[in-house]
PDB file of C-alpha atoms in Angstrom:
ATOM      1  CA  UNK A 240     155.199 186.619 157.753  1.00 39.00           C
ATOM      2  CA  UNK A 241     152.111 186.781 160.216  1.00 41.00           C
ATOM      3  CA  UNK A 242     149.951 183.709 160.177  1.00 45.00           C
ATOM      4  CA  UNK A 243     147.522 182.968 158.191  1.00 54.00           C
ATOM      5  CA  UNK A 244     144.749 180.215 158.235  1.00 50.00           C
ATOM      6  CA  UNK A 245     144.656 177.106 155.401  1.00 50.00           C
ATOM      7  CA  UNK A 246     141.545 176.595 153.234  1.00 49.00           C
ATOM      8  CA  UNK A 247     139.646 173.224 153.769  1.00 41.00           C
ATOM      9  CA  UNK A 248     138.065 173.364 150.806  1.00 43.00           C
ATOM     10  CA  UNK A 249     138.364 174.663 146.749  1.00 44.00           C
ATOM     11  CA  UNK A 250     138.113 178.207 146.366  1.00 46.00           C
ATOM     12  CA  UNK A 251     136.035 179.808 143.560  1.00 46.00           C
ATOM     13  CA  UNK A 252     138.031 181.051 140.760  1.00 43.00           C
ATOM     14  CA  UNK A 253     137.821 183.542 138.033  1.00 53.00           C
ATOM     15  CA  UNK A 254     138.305 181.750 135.202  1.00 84.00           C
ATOM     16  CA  UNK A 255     139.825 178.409 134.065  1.00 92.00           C
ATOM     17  CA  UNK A 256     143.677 178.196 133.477  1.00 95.00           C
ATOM     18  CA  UNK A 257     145.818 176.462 130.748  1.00 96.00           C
ATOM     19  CA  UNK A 258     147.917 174.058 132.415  1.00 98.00           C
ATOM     20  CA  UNK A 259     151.165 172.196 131.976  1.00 98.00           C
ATOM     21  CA  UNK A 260     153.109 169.392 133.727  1.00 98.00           C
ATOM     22  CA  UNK A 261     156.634 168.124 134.428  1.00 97.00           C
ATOM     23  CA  UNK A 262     157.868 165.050 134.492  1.00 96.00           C
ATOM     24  CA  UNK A 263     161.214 163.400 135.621  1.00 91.00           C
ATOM     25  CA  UNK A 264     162.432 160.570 133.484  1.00 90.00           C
ATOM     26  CA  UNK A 265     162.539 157.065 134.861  1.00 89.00           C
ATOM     27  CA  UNK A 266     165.400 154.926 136.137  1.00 86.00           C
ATOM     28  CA  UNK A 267     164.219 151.683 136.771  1.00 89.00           C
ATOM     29  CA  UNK A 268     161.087 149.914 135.565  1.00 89.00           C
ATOM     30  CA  UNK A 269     158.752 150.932 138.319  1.00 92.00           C
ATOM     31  CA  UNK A 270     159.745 154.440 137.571  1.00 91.00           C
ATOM     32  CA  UNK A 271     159.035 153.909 134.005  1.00 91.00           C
ATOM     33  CA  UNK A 272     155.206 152.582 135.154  1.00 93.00           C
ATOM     34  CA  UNK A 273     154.731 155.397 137.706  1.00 95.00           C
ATOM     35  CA  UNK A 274     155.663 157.821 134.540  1.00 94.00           C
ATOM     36  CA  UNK A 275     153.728 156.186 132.219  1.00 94.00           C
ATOM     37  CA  UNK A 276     150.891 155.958 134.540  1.00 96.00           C
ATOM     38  CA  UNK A 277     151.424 159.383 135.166  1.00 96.00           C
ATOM     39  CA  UNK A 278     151.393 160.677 131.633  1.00 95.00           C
ATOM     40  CA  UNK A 279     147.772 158.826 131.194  1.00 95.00           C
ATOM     41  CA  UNK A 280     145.936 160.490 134.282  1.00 96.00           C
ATOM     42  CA  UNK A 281     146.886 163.527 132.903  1.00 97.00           C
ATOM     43  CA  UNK A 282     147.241 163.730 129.482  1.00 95.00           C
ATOM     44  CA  UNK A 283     143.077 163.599 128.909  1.00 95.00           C
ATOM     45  CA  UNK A 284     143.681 167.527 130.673  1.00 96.00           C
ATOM     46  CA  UNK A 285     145.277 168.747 127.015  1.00 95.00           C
ATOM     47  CA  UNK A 286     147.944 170.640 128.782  1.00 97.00           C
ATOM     48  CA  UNK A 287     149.636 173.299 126.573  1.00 96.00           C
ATOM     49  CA  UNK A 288     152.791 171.264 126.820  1.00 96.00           C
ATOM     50  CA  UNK A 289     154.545 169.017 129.547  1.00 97.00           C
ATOM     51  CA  UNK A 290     157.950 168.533 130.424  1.00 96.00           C
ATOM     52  CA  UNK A 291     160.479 166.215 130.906  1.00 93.00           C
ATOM     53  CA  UNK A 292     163.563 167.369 133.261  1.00 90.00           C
ATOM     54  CA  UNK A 293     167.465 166.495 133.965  1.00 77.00           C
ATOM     55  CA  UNK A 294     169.083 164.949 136.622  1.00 62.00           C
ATOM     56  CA  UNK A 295     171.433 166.912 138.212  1.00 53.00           C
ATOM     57  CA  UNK A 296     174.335 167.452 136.496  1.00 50.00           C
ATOM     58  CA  UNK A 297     173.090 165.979 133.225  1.00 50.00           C
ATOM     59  CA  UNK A 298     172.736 162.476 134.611  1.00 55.00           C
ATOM     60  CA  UNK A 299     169.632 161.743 132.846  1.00 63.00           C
ATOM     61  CA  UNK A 300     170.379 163.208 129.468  1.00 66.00           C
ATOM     62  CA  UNK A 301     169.881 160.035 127.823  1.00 79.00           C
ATOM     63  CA  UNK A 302     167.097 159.047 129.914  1.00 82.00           C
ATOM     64  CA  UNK A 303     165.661 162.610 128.983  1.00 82.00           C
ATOM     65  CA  UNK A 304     165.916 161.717 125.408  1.00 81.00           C
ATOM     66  CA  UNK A 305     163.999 158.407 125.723  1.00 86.00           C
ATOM     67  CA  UNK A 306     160.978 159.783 127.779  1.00 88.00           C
ATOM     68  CA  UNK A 307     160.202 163.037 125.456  1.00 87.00           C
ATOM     69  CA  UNK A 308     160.028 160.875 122.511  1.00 86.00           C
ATOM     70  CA  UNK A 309     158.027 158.080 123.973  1.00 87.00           C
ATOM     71  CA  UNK A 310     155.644 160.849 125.567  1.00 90.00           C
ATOM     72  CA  UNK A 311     155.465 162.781 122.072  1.00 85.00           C
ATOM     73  CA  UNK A 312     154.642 159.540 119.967  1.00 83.00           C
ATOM     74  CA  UNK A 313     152.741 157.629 122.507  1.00 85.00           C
ATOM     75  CA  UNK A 314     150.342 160.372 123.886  1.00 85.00           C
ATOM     76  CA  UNK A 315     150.521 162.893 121.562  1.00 84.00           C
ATOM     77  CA  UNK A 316     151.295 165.184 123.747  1.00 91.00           C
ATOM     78  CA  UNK A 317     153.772 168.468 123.331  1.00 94.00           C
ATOM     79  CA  UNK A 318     156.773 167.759 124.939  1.00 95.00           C
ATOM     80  CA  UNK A 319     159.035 170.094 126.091  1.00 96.00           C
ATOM     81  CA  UNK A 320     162.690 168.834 126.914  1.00 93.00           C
ATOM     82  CA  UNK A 321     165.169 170.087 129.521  1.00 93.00           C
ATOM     83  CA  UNK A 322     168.399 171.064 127.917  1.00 93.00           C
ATOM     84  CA  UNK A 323     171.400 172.217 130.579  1.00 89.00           C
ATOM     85  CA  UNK A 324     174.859 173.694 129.704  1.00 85.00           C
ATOM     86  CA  UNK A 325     176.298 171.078 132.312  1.00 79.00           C
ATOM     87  CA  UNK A 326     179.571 168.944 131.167  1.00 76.00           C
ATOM     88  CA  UNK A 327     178.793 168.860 127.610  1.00 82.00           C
ATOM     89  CA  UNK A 328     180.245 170.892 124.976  1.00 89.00           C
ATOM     90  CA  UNK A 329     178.634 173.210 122.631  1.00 91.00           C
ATOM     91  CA  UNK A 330     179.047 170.645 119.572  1.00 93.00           C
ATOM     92  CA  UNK A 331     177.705 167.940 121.900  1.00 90.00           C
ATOM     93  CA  UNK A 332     174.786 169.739 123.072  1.00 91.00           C
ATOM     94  CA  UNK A 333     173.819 171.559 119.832  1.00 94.00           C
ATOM     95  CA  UNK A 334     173.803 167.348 118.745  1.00 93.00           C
ATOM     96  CA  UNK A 335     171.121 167.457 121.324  1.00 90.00           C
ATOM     97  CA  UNK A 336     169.013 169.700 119.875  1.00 94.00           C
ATOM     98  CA  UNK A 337     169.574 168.296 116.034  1.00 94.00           C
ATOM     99  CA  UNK A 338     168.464 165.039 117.602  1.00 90.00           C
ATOM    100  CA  UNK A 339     165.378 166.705 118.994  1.00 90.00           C
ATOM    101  CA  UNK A 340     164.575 168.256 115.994  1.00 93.00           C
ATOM    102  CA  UNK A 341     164.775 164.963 113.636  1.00 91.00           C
ATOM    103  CA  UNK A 342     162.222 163.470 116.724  1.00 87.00           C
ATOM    104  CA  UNK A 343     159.538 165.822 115.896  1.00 89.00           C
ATOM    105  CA  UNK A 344     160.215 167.520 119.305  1.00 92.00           C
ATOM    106  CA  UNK A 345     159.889 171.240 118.988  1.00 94.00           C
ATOM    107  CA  UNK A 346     160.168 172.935 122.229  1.00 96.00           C
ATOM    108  CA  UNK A 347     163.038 173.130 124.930  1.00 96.00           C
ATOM    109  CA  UNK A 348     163.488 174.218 128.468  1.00 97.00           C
ATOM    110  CA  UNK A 349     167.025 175.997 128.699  1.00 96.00           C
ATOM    111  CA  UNK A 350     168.866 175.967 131.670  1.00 93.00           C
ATOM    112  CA  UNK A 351     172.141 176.537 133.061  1.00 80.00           C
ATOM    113  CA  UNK A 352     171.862 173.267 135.023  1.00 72.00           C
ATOM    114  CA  UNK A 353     173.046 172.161 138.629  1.00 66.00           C
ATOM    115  CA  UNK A 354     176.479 171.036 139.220  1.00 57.00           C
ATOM    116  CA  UNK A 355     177.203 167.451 138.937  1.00 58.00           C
ATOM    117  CA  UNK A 356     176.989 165.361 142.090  1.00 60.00           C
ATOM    118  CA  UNK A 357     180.059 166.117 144.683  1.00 58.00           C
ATOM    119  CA  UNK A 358     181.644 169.203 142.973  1.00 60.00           C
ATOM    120  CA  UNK A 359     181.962 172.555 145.143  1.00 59.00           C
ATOM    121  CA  UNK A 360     180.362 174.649 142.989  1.00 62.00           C
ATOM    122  CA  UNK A 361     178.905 175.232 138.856  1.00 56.00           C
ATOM    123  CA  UNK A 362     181.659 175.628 136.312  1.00 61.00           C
ATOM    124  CA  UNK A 363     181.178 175.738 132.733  1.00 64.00           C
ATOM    125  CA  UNK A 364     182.780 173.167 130.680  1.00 68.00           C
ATOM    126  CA  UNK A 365     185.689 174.506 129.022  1.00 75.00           C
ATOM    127  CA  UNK A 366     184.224 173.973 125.522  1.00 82.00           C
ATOM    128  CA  UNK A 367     180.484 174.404 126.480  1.00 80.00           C
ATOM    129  CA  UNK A 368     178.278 177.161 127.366  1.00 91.00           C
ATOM    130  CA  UNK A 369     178.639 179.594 130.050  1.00 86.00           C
ATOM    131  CA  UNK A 370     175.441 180.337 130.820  1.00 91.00           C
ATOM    132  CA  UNK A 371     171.591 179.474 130.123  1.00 93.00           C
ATOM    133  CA  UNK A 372     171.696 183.106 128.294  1.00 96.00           C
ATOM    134  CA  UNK A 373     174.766 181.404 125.640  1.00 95.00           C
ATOM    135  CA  UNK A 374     172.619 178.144 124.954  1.00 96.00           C
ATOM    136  CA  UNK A 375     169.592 180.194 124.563  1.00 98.00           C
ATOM    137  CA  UNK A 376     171.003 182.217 122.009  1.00 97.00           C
ATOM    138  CA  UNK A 377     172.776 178.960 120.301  1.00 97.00           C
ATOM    139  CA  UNK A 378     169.043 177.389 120.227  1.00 97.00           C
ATOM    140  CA  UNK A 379     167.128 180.889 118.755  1.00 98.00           C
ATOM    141  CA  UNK A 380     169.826 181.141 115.915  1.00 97.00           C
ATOM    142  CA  UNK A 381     169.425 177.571 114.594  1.00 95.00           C
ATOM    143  CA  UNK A 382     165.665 177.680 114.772  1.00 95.00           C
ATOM    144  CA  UNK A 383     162.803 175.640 114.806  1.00 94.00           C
ATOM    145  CA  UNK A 384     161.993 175.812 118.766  1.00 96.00           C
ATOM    146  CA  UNK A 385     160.256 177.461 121.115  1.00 97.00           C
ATOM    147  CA  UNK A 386     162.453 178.333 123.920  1.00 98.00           C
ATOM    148  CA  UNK A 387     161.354 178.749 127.409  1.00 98.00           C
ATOM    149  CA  UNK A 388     163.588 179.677 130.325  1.00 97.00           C
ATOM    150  CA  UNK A 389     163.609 179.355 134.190  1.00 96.00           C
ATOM    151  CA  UNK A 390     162.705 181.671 136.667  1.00 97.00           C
ATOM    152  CA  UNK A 391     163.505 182.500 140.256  1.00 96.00           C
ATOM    153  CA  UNK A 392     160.672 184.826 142.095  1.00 96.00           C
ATOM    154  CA  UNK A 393     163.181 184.110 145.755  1.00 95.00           C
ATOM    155  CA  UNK A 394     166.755 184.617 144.900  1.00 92.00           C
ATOM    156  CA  UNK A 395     168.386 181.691 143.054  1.00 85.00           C
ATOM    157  CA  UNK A 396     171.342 180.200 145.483  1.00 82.00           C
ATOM    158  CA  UNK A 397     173.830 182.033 142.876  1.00 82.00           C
ATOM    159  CA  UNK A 398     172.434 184.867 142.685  1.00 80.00           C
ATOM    160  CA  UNK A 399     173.282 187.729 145.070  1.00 82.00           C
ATOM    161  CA  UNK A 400     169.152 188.860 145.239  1.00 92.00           C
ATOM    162  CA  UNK A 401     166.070 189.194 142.707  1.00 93.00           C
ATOM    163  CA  UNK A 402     166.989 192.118 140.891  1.00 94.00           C
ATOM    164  CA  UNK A 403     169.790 190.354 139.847  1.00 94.00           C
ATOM    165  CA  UNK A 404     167.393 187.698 138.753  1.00 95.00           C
ATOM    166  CA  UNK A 405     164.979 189.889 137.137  1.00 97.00           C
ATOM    167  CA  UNK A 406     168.135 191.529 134.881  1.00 96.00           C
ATOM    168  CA  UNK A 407     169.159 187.797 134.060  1.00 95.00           C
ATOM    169  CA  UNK A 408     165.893 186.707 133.251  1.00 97.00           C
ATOM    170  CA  UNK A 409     165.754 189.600 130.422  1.00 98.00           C
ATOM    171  CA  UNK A 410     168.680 188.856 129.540  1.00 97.00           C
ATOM    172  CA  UNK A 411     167.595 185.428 128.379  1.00 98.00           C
ATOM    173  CA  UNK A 412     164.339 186.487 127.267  1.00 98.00           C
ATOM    174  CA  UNK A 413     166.375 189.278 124.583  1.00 97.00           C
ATOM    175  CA  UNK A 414     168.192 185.921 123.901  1.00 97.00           C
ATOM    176  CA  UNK A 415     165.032 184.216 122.907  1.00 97.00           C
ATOM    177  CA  UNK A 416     163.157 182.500 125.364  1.00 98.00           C
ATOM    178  CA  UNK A 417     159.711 183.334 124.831  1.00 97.00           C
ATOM    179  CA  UNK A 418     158.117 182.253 128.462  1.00 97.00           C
ATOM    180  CA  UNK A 419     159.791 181.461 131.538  1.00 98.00           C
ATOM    181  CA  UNK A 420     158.640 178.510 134.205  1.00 98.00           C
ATOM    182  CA  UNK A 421     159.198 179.810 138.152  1.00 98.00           C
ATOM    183  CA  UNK A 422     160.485 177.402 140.438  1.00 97.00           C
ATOM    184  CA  UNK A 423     158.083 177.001 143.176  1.00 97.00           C
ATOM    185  CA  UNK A 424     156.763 178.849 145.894  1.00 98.00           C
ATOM    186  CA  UNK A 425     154.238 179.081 148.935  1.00 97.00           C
ATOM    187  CA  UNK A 426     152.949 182.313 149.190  1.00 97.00           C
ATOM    188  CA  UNK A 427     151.393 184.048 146.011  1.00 98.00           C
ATOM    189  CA  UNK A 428     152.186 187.413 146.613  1.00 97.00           C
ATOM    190  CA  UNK A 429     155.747 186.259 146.446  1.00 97.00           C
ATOM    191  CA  UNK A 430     154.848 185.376 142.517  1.00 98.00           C
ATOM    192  CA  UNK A 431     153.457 188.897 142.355  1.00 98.00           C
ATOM    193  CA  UNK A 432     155.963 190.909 143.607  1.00 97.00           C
ATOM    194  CA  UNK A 433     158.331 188.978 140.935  1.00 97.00           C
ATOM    195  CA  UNK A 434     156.084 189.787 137.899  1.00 97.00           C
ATOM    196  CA  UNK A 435     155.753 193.195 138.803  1.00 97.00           C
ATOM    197  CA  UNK A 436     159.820 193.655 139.101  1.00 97.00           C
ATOM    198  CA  UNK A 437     159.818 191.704 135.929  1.00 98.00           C
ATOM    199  CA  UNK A 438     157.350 194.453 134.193  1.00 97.00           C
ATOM    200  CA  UNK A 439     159.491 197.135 135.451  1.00 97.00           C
ATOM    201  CA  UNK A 440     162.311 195.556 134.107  1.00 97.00           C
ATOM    202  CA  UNK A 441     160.714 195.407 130.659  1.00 97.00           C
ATOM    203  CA  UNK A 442     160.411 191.337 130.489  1.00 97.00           C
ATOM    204  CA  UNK A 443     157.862 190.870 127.998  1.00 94.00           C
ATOM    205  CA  UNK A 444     157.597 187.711 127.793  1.00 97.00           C
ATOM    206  CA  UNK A 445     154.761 185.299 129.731  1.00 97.00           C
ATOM    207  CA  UNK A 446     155.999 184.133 133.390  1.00 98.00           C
ATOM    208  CA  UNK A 447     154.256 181.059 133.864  1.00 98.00           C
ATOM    209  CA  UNK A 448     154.247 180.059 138.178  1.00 98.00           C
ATOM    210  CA  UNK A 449     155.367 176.670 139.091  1.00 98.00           C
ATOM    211  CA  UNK A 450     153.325 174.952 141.750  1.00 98.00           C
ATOM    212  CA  UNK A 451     154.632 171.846 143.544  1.00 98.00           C
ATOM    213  CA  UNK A 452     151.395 169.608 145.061  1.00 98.00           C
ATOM    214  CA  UNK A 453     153.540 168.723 147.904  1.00 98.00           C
ATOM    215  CA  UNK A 454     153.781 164.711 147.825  1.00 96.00           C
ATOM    216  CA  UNK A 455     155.804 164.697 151.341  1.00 96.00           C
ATOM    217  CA  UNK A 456     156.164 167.599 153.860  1.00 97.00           C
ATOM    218  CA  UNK A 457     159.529 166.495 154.641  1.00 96.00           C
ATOM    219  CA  UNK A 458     160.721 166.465 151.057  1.00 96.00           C
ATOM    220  CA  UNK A 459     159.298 169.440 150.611  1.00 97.00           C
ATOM    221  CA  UNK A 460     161.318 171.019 152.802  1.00 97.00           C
ATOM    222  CA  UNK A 461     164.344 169.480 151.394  1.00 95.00           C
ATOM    223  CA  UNK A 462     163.823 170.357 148.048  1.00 93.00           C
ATOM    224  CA  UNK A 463     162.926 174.134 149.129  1.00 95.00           C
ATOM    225  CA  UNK A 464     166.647 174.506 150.687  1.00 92.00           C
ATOM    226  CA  UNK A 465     168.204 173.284 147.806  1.00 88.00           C
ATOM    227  CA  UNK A 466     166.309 175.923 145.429  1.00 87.00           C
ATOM    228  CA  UNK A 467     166.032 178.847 148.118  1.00 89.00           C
ATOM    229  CA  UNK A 468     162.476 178.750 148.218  1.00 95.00           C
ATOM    230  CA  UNK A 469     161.577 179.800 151.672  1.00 95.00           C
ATOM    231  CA  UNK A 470     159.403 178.224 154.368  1.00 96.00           C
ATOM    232  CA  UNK A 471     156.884 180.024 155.450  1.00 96.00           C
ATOM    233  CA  UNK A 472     156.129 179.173 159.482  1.00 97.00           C
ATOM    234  CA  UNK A 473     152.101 178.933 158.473  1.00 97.00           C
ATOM    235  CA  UNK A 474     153.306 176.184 156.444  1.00 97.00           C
ATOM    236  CA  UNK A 475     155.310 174.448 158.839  1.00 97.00           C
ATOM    237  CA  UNK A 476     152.583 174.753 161.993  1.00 97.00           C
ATOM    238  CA  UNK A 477     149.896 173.563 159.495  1.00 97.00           C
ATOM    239  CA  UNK A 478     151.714 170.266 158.277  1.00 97.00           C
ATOM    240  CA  UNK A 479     152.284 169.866 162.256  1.00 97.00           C
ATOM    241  CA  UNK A 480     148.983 170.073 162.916  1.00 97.00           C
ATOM    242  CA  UNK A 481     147.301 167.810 160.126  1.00 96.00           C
ATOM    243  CA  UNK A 482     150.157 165.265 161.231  1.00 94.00           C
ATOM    244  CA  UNK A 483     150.779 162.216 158.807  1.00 92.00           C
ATOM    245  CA  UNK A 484     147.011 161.265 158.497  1.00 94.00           C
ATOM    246  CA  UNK A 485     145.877 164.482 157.325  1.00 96.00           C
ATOM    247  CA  UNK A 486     148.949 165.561 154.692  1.00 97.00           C
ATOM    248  CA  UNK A 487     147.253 165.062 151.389  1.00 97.00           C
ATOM    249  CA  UNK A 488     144.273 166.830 152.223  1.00 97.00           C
ATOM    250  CA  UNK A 489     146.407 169.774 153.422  1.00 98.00           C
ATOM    251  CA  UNK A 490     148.535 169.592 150.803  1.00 98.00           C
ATOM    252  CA  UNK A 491     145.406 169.534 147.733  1.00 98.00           C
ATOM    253  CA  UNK A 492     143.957 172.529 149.680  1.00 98.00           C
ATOM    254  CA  UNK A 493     147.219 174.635 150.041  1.00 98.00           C
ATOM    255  CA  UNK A 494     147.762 174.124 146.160  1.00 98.00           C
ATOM    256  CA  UNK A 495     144.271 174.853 145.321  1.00 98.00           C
ATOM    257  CA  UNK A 496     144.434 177.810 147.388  1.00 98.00           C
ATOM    258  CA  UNK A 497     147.438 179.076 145.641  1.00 98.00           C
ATOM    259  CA  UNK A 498     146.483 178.476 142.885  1.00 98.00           C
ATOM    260  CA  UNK A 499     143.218 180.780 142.916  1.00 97.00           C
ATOM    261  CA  UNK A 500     144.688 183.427 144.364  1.00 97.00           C
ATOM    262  CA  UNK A 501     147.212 183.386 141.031  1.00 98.00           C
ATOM    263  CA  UNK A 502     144.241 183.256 138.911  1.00 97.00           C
ATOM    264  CA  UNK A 503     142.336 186.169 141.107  1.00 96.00           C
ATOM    265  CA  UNK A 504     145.179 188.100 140.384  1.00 96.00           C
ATOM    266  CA  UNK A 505     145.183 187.689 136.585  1.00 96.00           C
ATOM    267  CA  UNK A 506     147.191 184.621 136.319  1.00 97.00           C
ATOM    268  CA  UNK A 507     146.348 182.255 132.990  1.00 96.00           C
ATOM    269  CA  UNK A 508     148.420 179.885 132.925  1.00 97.00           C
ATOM    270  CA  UNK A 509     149.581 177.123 135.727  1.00 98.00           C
ATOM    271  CA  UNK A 510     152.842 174.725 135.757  1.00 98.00           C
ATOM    272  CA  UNK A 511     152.609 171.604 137.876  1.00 98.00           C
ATOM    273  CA  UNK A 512     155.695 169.923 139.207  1.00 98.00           C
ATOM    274  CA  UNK A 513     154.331 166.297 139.275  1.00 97.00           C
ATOM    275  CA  UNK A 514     157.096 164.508 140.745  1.00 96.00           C
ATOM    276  CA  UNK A 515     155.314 161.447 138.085  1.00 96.00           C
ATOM    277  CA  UNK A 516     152.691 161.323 140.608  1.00 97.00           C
ATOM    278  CA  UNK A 517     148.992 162.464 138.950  1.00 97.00           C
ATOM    279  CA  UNK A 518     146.535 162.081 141.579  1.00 97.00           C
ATOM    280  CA  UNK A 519     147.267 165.683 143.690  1.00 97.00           C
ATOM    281  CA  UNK A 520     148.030 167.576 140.603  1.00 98.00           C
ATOM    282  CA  UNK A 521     144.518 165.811 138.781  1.00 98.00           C
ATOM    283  CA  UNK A 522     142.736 167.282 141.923  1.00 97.00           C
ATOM    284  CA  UNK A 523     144.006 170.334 142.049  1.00 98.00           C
ATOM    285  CA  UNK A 524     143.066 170.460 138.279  1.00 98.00           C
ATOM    286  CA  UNK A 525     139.601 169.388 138.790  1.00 97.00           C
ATOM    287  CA  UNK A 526     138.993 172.385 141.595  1.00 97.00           C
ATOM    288  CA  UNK A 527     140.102 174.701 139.249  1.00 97.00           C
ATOM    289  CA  UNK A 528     137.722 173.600 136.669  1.00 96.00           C
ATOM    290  CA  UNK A 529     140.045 171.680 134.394  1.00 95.00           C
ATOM    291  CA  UNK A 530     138.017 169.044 132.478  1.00 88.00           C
ATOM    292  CA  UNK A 531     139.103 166.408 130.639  1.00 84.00           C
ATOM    293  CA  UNK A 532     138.967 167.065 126.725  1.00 70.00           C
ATOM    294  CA  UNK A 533     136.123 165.854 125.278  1.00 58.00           C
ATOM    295  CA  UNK A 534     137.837 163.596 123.060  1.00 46.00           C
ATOM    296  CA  UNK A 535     140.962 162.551 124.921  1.00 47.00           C
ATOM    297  CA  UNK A 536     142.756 159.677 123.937  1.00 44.00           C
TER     298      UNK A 536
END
C-alpha cells in the first residue's frame, strides 16, 4: 500500500451512525471497576446493543454469564452475549442459551470460538458443534434471539482466502444470523471490498465494521497477528513518529478517520471494540456526532 498521510483532526461526516460496544468480562475486582466504569461512560450513547465476549477457549463462560446480566439489569442496556462451540457439548451449550433466555437476555453473538490455551489447532468437541454455522442453526430453531455472526473482511487464519469467507459467512447468515460484526481493520477500503464480495455473494444481511481505538500500538500489533488483520506500513511509520507521547492523539484521529470514510461510503452502523476502556471510543463517538441521550440514566 503507498503511503498515505494521518488526519490531525475530526473529519466531517455525512450523517450520524448507530453505534455499539464490546466488552470483555472481568477477572479480578479492578477489572470488574474498569468494566463497570466502562459501561457508565458509555451507556448515556444508547448504543443499539453492546457486547460481552469469551475468553479463549471458553474460559470466561461463566464470567460471560455474570457480566451480561449485571449489564442488562443494571444499565438497561441490550446485551448481546458471546456464545462459542468450544469444549462444550450441544446439551451444555443449548443450557446456555435456556439460561439466557430465563435472564431476559435476547440476543447472541455465535461463534466458532478459538482453541483453548496450548492445543495445536480447533477441534470440535466430540458431542458439540462443528461449526458457528451448526450452533447458529441450533439457536434460530429454538427461538427467541437475534443472532448475529462474525465476520472476516482479511482472511480468517483458517480460512484458505476471503471468498472462502464470504461463502461461510452466507452460510451462517441462511442459518440465521441476521447481522454480522467484522473483526477489525485499518484501511476502509479493505471493509469495502468485503461488502461488495458479500453483495455478490447474495449476503443479505447488515455487515456491521468493527473498529478497535487502539489503546497500545504494541498490542495492537499483537492482537492483529493473531486475527490476520494486516499492518499497514502508514500505520507503523505514523505510531513511530508520534512516539509514546503522542499515541492517543494518533490513535483518536486514525479511528475517527476511519470511521468517516465508512460513513462517506454509506456505512450506518459502527462496532467499537472497547477493550473496557471508554475514553477513546467516547471521543471517537463525540467526533462523529454521537450525543448522549437526552434522558440517559
Amino acid at each position: 500500500m503507498s503511503a498515505r498521510s494521518v488526519p490531525t483532526r475530526a473529519v466531517p461526516t455525512r450523517s450520524v451512525p448507530a453505534v455499539s460496544f464490546e466488552f470483555f468480562p472481568p477477572r479480578t475486582l479492578d477489572q470488574s471497576f474498569k468494566l463497570w466504569e466502562t459501561a457508565r461512560a458509555l451507556a448515556p450513547l444508547a448504543p443499539d446493543f453492546v457486547s460481552v465476549t469469551y475468553g479463549a477457549g471458553g474460559t470466561t463462560r461463566q464470567l460471560t454469564h455474570e457480566a451480561v446480566t449485571a449489564l442488562a439489569s443494571h444499565y438497561g442496556l441490550n446485551v448481546a452475549a458471546h456464545l462459542t462451540c468450544v469444549e462444550a457439548t450441544r446439551d451444555e451449550t443449548m443450557q446456555i442459551v435456556d439460561d439466557y433466555a430465563a435472564a431476559g437476555v435476547r440476543e447472541i453473538v455465535a461463534l466458532r470460538g478459538d482453541a483453548p490455551q496450548g492445543a495445536a489447532a480447533w477441534a470440535a468437541h466430540e458431542d458439540g458443534f462443528a461449526s458457528s454455522v451448526e450452533l447458529i442453526e441450533a439457536i434460530a430453531r429454538r427461538g427467541g434471539f437475534t443472532i448475529r455472526c462474525g465476520a472476516y473482511p482479511e482472511p480468517h487464519p483458517d480460512s484458505a482466502d476471503t471468498a472462502a469467507d464470504v461463502a461461510f459467512l452466507k452460510r451462517k447468515v441462511d442459518a440465521g444470523a441476521t447481522s454480522a460484526i467484522t473483526q477489525f481493520f485499518f484501511d476502509a477500503d479493505t471493509f469495502f471490498r468485503f461488502r461488495d464480495a458479500c453483495v455478490a455473494a447474495g449476503v443479505d444481511a447488515p455487515v456491521i465494521p468493527g473498529i478497535l481505538p487502539i489503546q497500545s500500538w504494541t498490542g495492537a500489533k499483537r492482537f492483529a497477528a493473531r486475527c490476520g488483520t494486516s499492518v499497514p506500513q502508514w500505520a507503523e511509520d505514523a505510531f513511530v513518529r508520534a512516539g509514546k507521547d503522542g499515541e492517543r492523539a494518533l490513535a483518536r484521529d486514525m479511528a475517527i478517520d476511519l470511521s468517516a470514510r465508512l460513513i462517506a461510503g454509506g456505512v450506518d452502523r459502527l462496532h467499537f471494540y472497547t477493550l473496557n476502556r471508554p475514553e477513546l471510543t467516547a471521543d471517537v463517538c463525540a467526533a462523529l456526532g454521537v450525543a448522549a441521550a437526552e434522558h440517559a440514566a
